[in-house]
Amino acid sequence: ATCSLDRFLMVWKLKAQCRAYRFVGHVEAVTSVEFSPDGRLVASASQDQTVRLWIPCIHGESSVLKGHAASVHSVNFSHDGYALVSASNDKSIKIWSVCSQRLLFTLFQHTRSVLCAKFSPDGRIVASCSEDKSIKIWDTRNKTCINTFSDYEGFVNFVDFNPNGTCIASAGSNHTVKLWDIRINKLLQHFKVHRAGVNCVSFHPSGNYLISASADGTLKILSILEERLLYTLHGHKGPVLSVAFSKGGEKFASGGADTQVLLWKTNFDSFDYKEVLKHNFRRTHIDDPPHLLDIYPRSPHLHNEKFQSVEVS
């Protein structure tokens, strides 16, 4: 599923005969799109101040969720598909019920536009980032902010949880990608590999790799384990706005300001991820979230060590 400034939502079939359904409904640019975990719904956010839920079939029916007072930047489903979180220019984060299609509650503490909000894999936490240069961690049960990470060098465009919910990655306007451990509230890794602002990041399902999309026109694949840049990918002519791994990690898609969507095949690791995915699935179906209680001491990381990079065109 893709979205664009052209106000349309597109759902593509990626079998041999590639075809697309174009959904019309939003009256302003569509800023974010995501499939529900079971694939039966597509959620979209728009500058027309609404969130829509679509049935991805030829009829393209949708229902409208109204509540924000300004442009909506992002939407994200919870892991069970029952809830939806949206982030908006009205400085608020809203949690919606997918079944009843109504607003459950609003989280309000950012002082400027909220650019992105994501559920943790177990659904108990929401991470958000804003133009106020902060990342906030919210407890969805008490509806309170439990932690704040500040980045004084610039604001964060995008945040995402790693597959087991212990860390978040942030994409910064100051050209950086940062990895934060939310259990011990520490910065773990700091990648300065782009020449312009980073717009989006996506974790590989294994949690061992991170891909970043930047206004410098490149995608970069980062190794979390080795703490280094693996590949630089060129293909878009202009800023790369978004990137996302497929559910199994064997492909990833990127969208650019050049109006193109590129589909890439993952070939940087040949490991069989079925066991890893099974483990991560179990990790998100436990009774209590240990990552808020357990303390894991970490050794210091050398962020300034220089590694050779490989450019792939």
mmCIF file of N, CA, C and O in Angstrom, residues 4-46:
data_model
loop_
_atom_site.group_PDB
_atom_site.id
_atom_site.type_symbol
_atom_site.label_atom_id
_atom_site.label_comp_id
_atom_site.label_asym_id
_atom_site.label_seq_id
_atom_site.Cartn_x
_atom_site.Cartn_y
_atom_site.Cartn_z
ATOM 1 N N SER A 4 0.362 9.260 -1.211
ATOM 2 C CA SER A 4 1.065 10.309 -1.935
ATOM 3 C C SER A 4 0.427 11.674 -1.712
ATOM 4 O O SER A 4 -0.705 11.788 -1.227
ATOM 5 N N LEU A 5 1.200 12.709 -2.116
ATOM 6 C CA LEU A 5 0.671 14.069 -2.125
ATOM 7 C C LEU A 5 -0.462 14.238 -3.131
ATOM 8 O O LEU A 5 -1.176 15.239 -3.101
ATOM 9 N N ASP A 6 -0.613 13.250 -4.036
ATOM 10 C CA ASP A 6 -1.671 13.366 -5.064
ATOM 11 C C ASP A 6 -3.067 13.028 -4.515
ATOM 12 O O ASP A 6 -4.027 12.950 -5.280
ATOM 13 N N ARG A 7 -3.167 12.790 -3.181
ATOM 14 C CA ARG A 7 -4.420 12.538 -2.456
ATOM 15 C C ARG A 7 -4.952 11.118 -2.622
ATOM 16 O O ARG A 7 -6.012 10.784 -2.092
ATOM 17 N N PHE A 8 -4.239 10.277 -3.362
ATOM 18 C CA PHE A 8 -4.721 8.912 -3.598
ATOM 19 C C PHE A 8 -3.991 7.907 -2.727
ATOM 20 O O PHE A 8 -2.826 8.082 -2.372
ATOM 21 N N LEU A 9 -4.717 6.838 -2.439
ATOM 22 C CA LEU A 9 -4.138 5.676 -1.773
ATOM 23 C C LEU A 9 -4.093 4.560 -2.812
ATOM 24 O O LEU A 9 -5.074 4.339 -3.521
ATOM 25 N N MET A 10 -2.958 3.894 -2.953
ATOM 26 C CA MET A 10 -2.821 2.823 -3.946
ATOM 27 C C MET A 10 -2.512 1.512 -3.249
ATOM 28 O O MET A 10 -1.651 1.461 -2.359
ATOM 29 N N VAL A 11 -3.222 0.461 -3.624
ATOM 30 C CA VAL A 11 -2.907 -0.883 -3.150
ATOM 31 C C VAL A 11 -2.471 -1.708 -4.349
ATOM 32 O O VAL A 11 -3.206 -1.848 -5.323
ATOM 33 N N TRP A 12 -1.254 -2.215 -4.283
ATOM 34 C CA TRP A 12 -0.628 -2.911 -5.405
ATOM 35 C C TRP A 12 -0.629 -4.415 -5.188
ATOM 36 O O TRP A 12 -0.353 -4.887 -4.087
ATOM 37 N N LYS A 13 -0.917 -5.163 -6.266
ATOM 38 C CA LYS A 13 -0.738 -6.615 -6.217
ATOM 39 C C LYS A 13 0.624 -6.927 -6.803
ATOM 40 O O LYS A 13 0.928 -6.539 -7.931
ATOM 41 N N LEU A 14 1.451 -7.646 -6.036
ATOM 42 C CA LEU A 14 2.840 -7.833 -6.429
ATOM 43 C C LEU A 14 3.095 -9.190 -7.086
ATOM 44 O O LEU A 14 4.238 -9.607 -7.209
ATOM 45 N N LYS A 15 2.037 -9.877 -7.496
ATOM 46 C CA LYS A 15 2.215 -11.133 -8.234
ATOM 47 C C LYS A 15 2.738 -10.800 -9.632
ATOM 48 O O LYS A 15 3.011 -9.666 -9.963
ATOM 49 N N ALA A 16 2.844 -11.844 -10.482
ATOM 50 C CA ALA A 16 3.444 -11.663 -11.819
ATOM 51 C C ALA A 16 2.821 -10.470 -12.562
ATOM 52 O O ALA A 16 3.520 -9.647 -13.131
ATOM 53 N N GLN A 17 1.497 -10.417 -12.556
ATOM 54 C CA GLN A 17 0.836 -9.281 -13.204
ATOM 55 C C GLN A 17 0.616 -8.184 -12.161
ATOM 56 O O GLN A 17 -0.303 -8.241 -11.371
ATOM 57 N N CYS A 18 1.485 -7.190 -12.157
ATOM 58 C CA CYS A 18 1.401 -6.130 -11.156
ATOM 59 C C CYS A 18 0.258 -5.172 -11.516
ATOM 60 O O CYS A 18 0.241 -4.595 -12.600
ATOM 61 N N ARG A 19 -0.697 -5.050 -10.612
ATOM 62 C CA ARG A 19 -1.805 -4.121 -10.851
ATOM 63 C C ARG A 19 -2.097 -3.382 -9.556
ATOM 64 O O ARG A 19 -1.657 -3.788 -8.480
ATOM 65 N N ALA A 20 -2.846 -2.296 -9.673
ATOM 66 C CA ALA A 20 -3.089 -1.475 -8.487
ATOM 67 C C ALA A 20 -4.540 -1.032 -8.423
ATOM 68 O O ALA A 20 -5.200 -0.852 -9.450
ATOM 69 N N TYR A 21 -5.031 -0.875 -7.194
ATOM 70 C CA TYR A 21 -6.320 -0.230 -6.962
ATOM 71 C C TYR A 21 -6.039 1.172 -6.450
ATOM 72 O O TYR A 21 -5.213 1.358 -5.551
ATOM 73 N N ARG A 22 -6.709 2.126 -7.010
ATOM 74 C CA ARG A 22 -6.535 3.515 -6.568
ATOM 75 C C ARG A 22 -7.767 3.926 -5.783
ATOM 76 O O ARG A 22 -8.883 3.913 -6.312
ATOM 77 N N PHE A 23 -7.575 4.277 -4.523
ATOM 78 C CA PHE A 23 -8.684 4.637 -3.645
ATOM 79 C C PHE A 23 -8.771 6.151 -3.503
ATOM 80 O O PHE A 23 -7.788 6.818 -3.195
ATOM 81 N N VAL A 24 -9.977 6.676 -3.716
ATOM 82 C CA VAL A 24 -10.216 8.118 -3.665
ATOM 83 C C VAL A 24 -11.122 8.415 -2.478
ATOM 84 O O VAL A 24 -12.131 7.741 -2.274
ATOM 85 N N GLY A 25 -10.755 9.412 -1.690
ATOM 86 C CA GLY A 25 -11.582 9.775 -0.534
ATOM 87 C C GLY A 25 -11.005 10.972 0.192
ATOM 88 O O GLY A 25 -11.723 11.909 0.531
ATOM 89 N N HIS A 26 -9.701 10.936 0.434
ATOM 90 C CA HIS A 26 -9.059 12.083 1.085
ATOM 91 C C HIS A 26 -9.064 13.285 0.132
ATOM 92 O O HIS A 26 -8.902 13.129 -1.086
ATOM 93 N N VAL A 27 -9.230 14.478 0.716
ATOM 94 C CA VAL A 27 -9.286 15.685 -0.125
ATOM 95 C C VAL A 27 -7.980 16.481 -0.065
ATOM 96 O O VAL A 27 -7.841 17.495 -0.724
ATOM 97 N N GLU A 28 -7.028 16.022 0.752
ATOM 98 C CA GLU A 28 -5.687 16.624 0.804
ATOM 99 C C GLU A 28 -4.660 15.497 0.698
ATOM 100 O O GLU A 28 -5.009 14.331 0.601
ATOM 101 N N ALA A 29 -3.378 15.875 0.732
ATOM 102 C CA ALA A 29 -2.293 14.893 0.617
ATOM 103 C C ALA A 29 -2.445 13.793 1.662
ATOM 104 O O ALA A 29 -2.821 14.045 2.807
ATOM 105 N N VAL A 30 -2.143 12.541 1.257
ATOM 106 C CA VAL A 30 -2.163 11.401 2.178
ATOM 107 C C VAL A 30 -0.726 11.209 2.672
ATOM 108 O O VAL A 30 0.207 11.062 1.881
ATOM 109 N N THR A 31 -0.557 11.230 3.989
ATOM 110 C CA THR A 31 0.775 11.301 4.586
ATOM 111 C C THR A 31 1.291 9.969 5.121
ATOM 112 O O THR A 31 2.493 9.804 5.306
ATOM 113 N N SER A 32 0.402 9.025 5.401
ATOM 114 C CA SER A 32 0.831 7.754 5.998
ATOM 115 C C SER A 32 -0.177 6.667 5.655
ATOM 116 O O SER A 32 -1.382 6.936 5.533
ATOM 117 N N VAL A 33 0.325 5.443 5.507
ATOM 118 C CA VAL A 33 -0.558 4.320 5.186
ATOM 119 C C VAL A 33 0.010 3.062 5.817
ATOM 120 O O VAL A 33 1.232 2.899 5.912
ATOM 121 N N GLU A 34 -0.879 2.181 6.267
ATOM 122 C CA GLU A 34 -0.416 0.920 6.860
ATOM 123 C C GLU A 34 -1.504 -0.141 6.809
ATOM 124 O O GLU A 34 -2.667 0.140 7.065
ATOM 125 N N PHE A 35 -1.097 -1.383 6.491
ATOM 126 C CA PHE A 35 -1.995 -2.529 6.568
ATOM 127 C C PHE A 35 -2.192 -2.945 8.016
ATOM 128 O O PHE A 35 -1.269 -2.840 8.836
ATOM 129 N N SER A 36 -3.393 -3.443 8.336
ATOM 130 C CA SER A 36 -3.608 -4.065 9.647
ATOM 131 C C SER A 36 -2.834 -5.379 9.685
ATOM 132 O O SER A 36 -2.500 -5.947 8.637
ATOM 133 N N PRO A 37 -2.517 -5.906 10.879
ATOM 134 C CA PRO A 37 -1.733 -7.145 10.964
ATOM 135 C C PRO A 37 -2.338 -8.322 10.203
ATOM 136 O O PRO A 37 -1.604 -9.146 9.657
ATOM 137 N N ASP A 38 -3.667 -8.406 10.135
ATOM 138 C CA ASP A 38 -4.288 -9.516 9.397
ATOM 139 C C ASP A 38 -4.501 -9.205 7.916
ATOM 140 O O ASP A 38 -4.965 -10.055 7.154
ATOM 141 N N GLY A 39 -4.152 -7.991 7.477
ATOM 142 C CA GLY A 39 -4.246 -7.623 6.072
ATOM 143 C C GLY A 39 -5.638 -7.287 5.582
ATOM 144 O O GLY A 39 -5.842 -7.043 4.396
ATOM 145 N N ARG A 40 -6.608 -7.236 6.488
ATOM 146 C CA ARG A 40 -8.003 -7.008 6.066
ATOM 147 C C ARG A 40 -8.386 -5.533 5.986
ATOM 148 O O ARG A 40 -9.420 -5.189 5.419
ATOM 149 N N LEU A 41 -7.583 -4.688 6.572
ATOM 150 C CA LEU A 41 -7.868 -3.251 6.559
ATOM 151 C C LEU A 41 -6.606 -2.482 6.204
ATOM 152 O O LEU A 41 -5.490 -2.954 6.423
ATOM 153 N N VAL A 42 -6.799 -1.281 5.664
ATOM 154 C CA VAL A 42 -5.693 -0.347 5.450
ATOM 155 C C VAL A 42 -6.082 0.967 6.125
ATOM 156 O O VAL A 42 -7.203 1.451 5.943
ATOM 157 N N ALA A 43 -5.173 1.493 6.928
ATOM 158 C CA ALA A 43 -5.412 2.794 7.567
ATOM 159 C C ALA A 43 -4.590 3.852 6.862
ATOM 160 O O ALA A 43 -3.472 3.592 6.414
ATOM 161 N N SER A 44 -5.143 5.052 6.754
ATOM 162 C CA SER A 44 -4.414 6.150 6.122
ATOM 163 C C SER A 44 -4.617 7.436 6.920
ATOM 164 O O SER A 44 -5.650 7.623 7.564
ATOM 165 N N ALA A 45 -3.594 8.299 6.857
ATOM 166 C CA ALA A 45 -3.661 9.620 7.508
ATOM 167 C C ALA A 45 -3.501 10.681 6.435
ATOM 168 O O ALA A 45 -2.837 10.453 5.418
ATOM 169 N N SER A 46 -4.078 11.842 6.665
ATOM 170 C CA SER A 46 -4.064 12.862 5.626
ATOM 171 C C SER A 46 -3.968 14.267 6.203
ATOM 172 O O SER A 46 -4.287 14.505 7.369
#
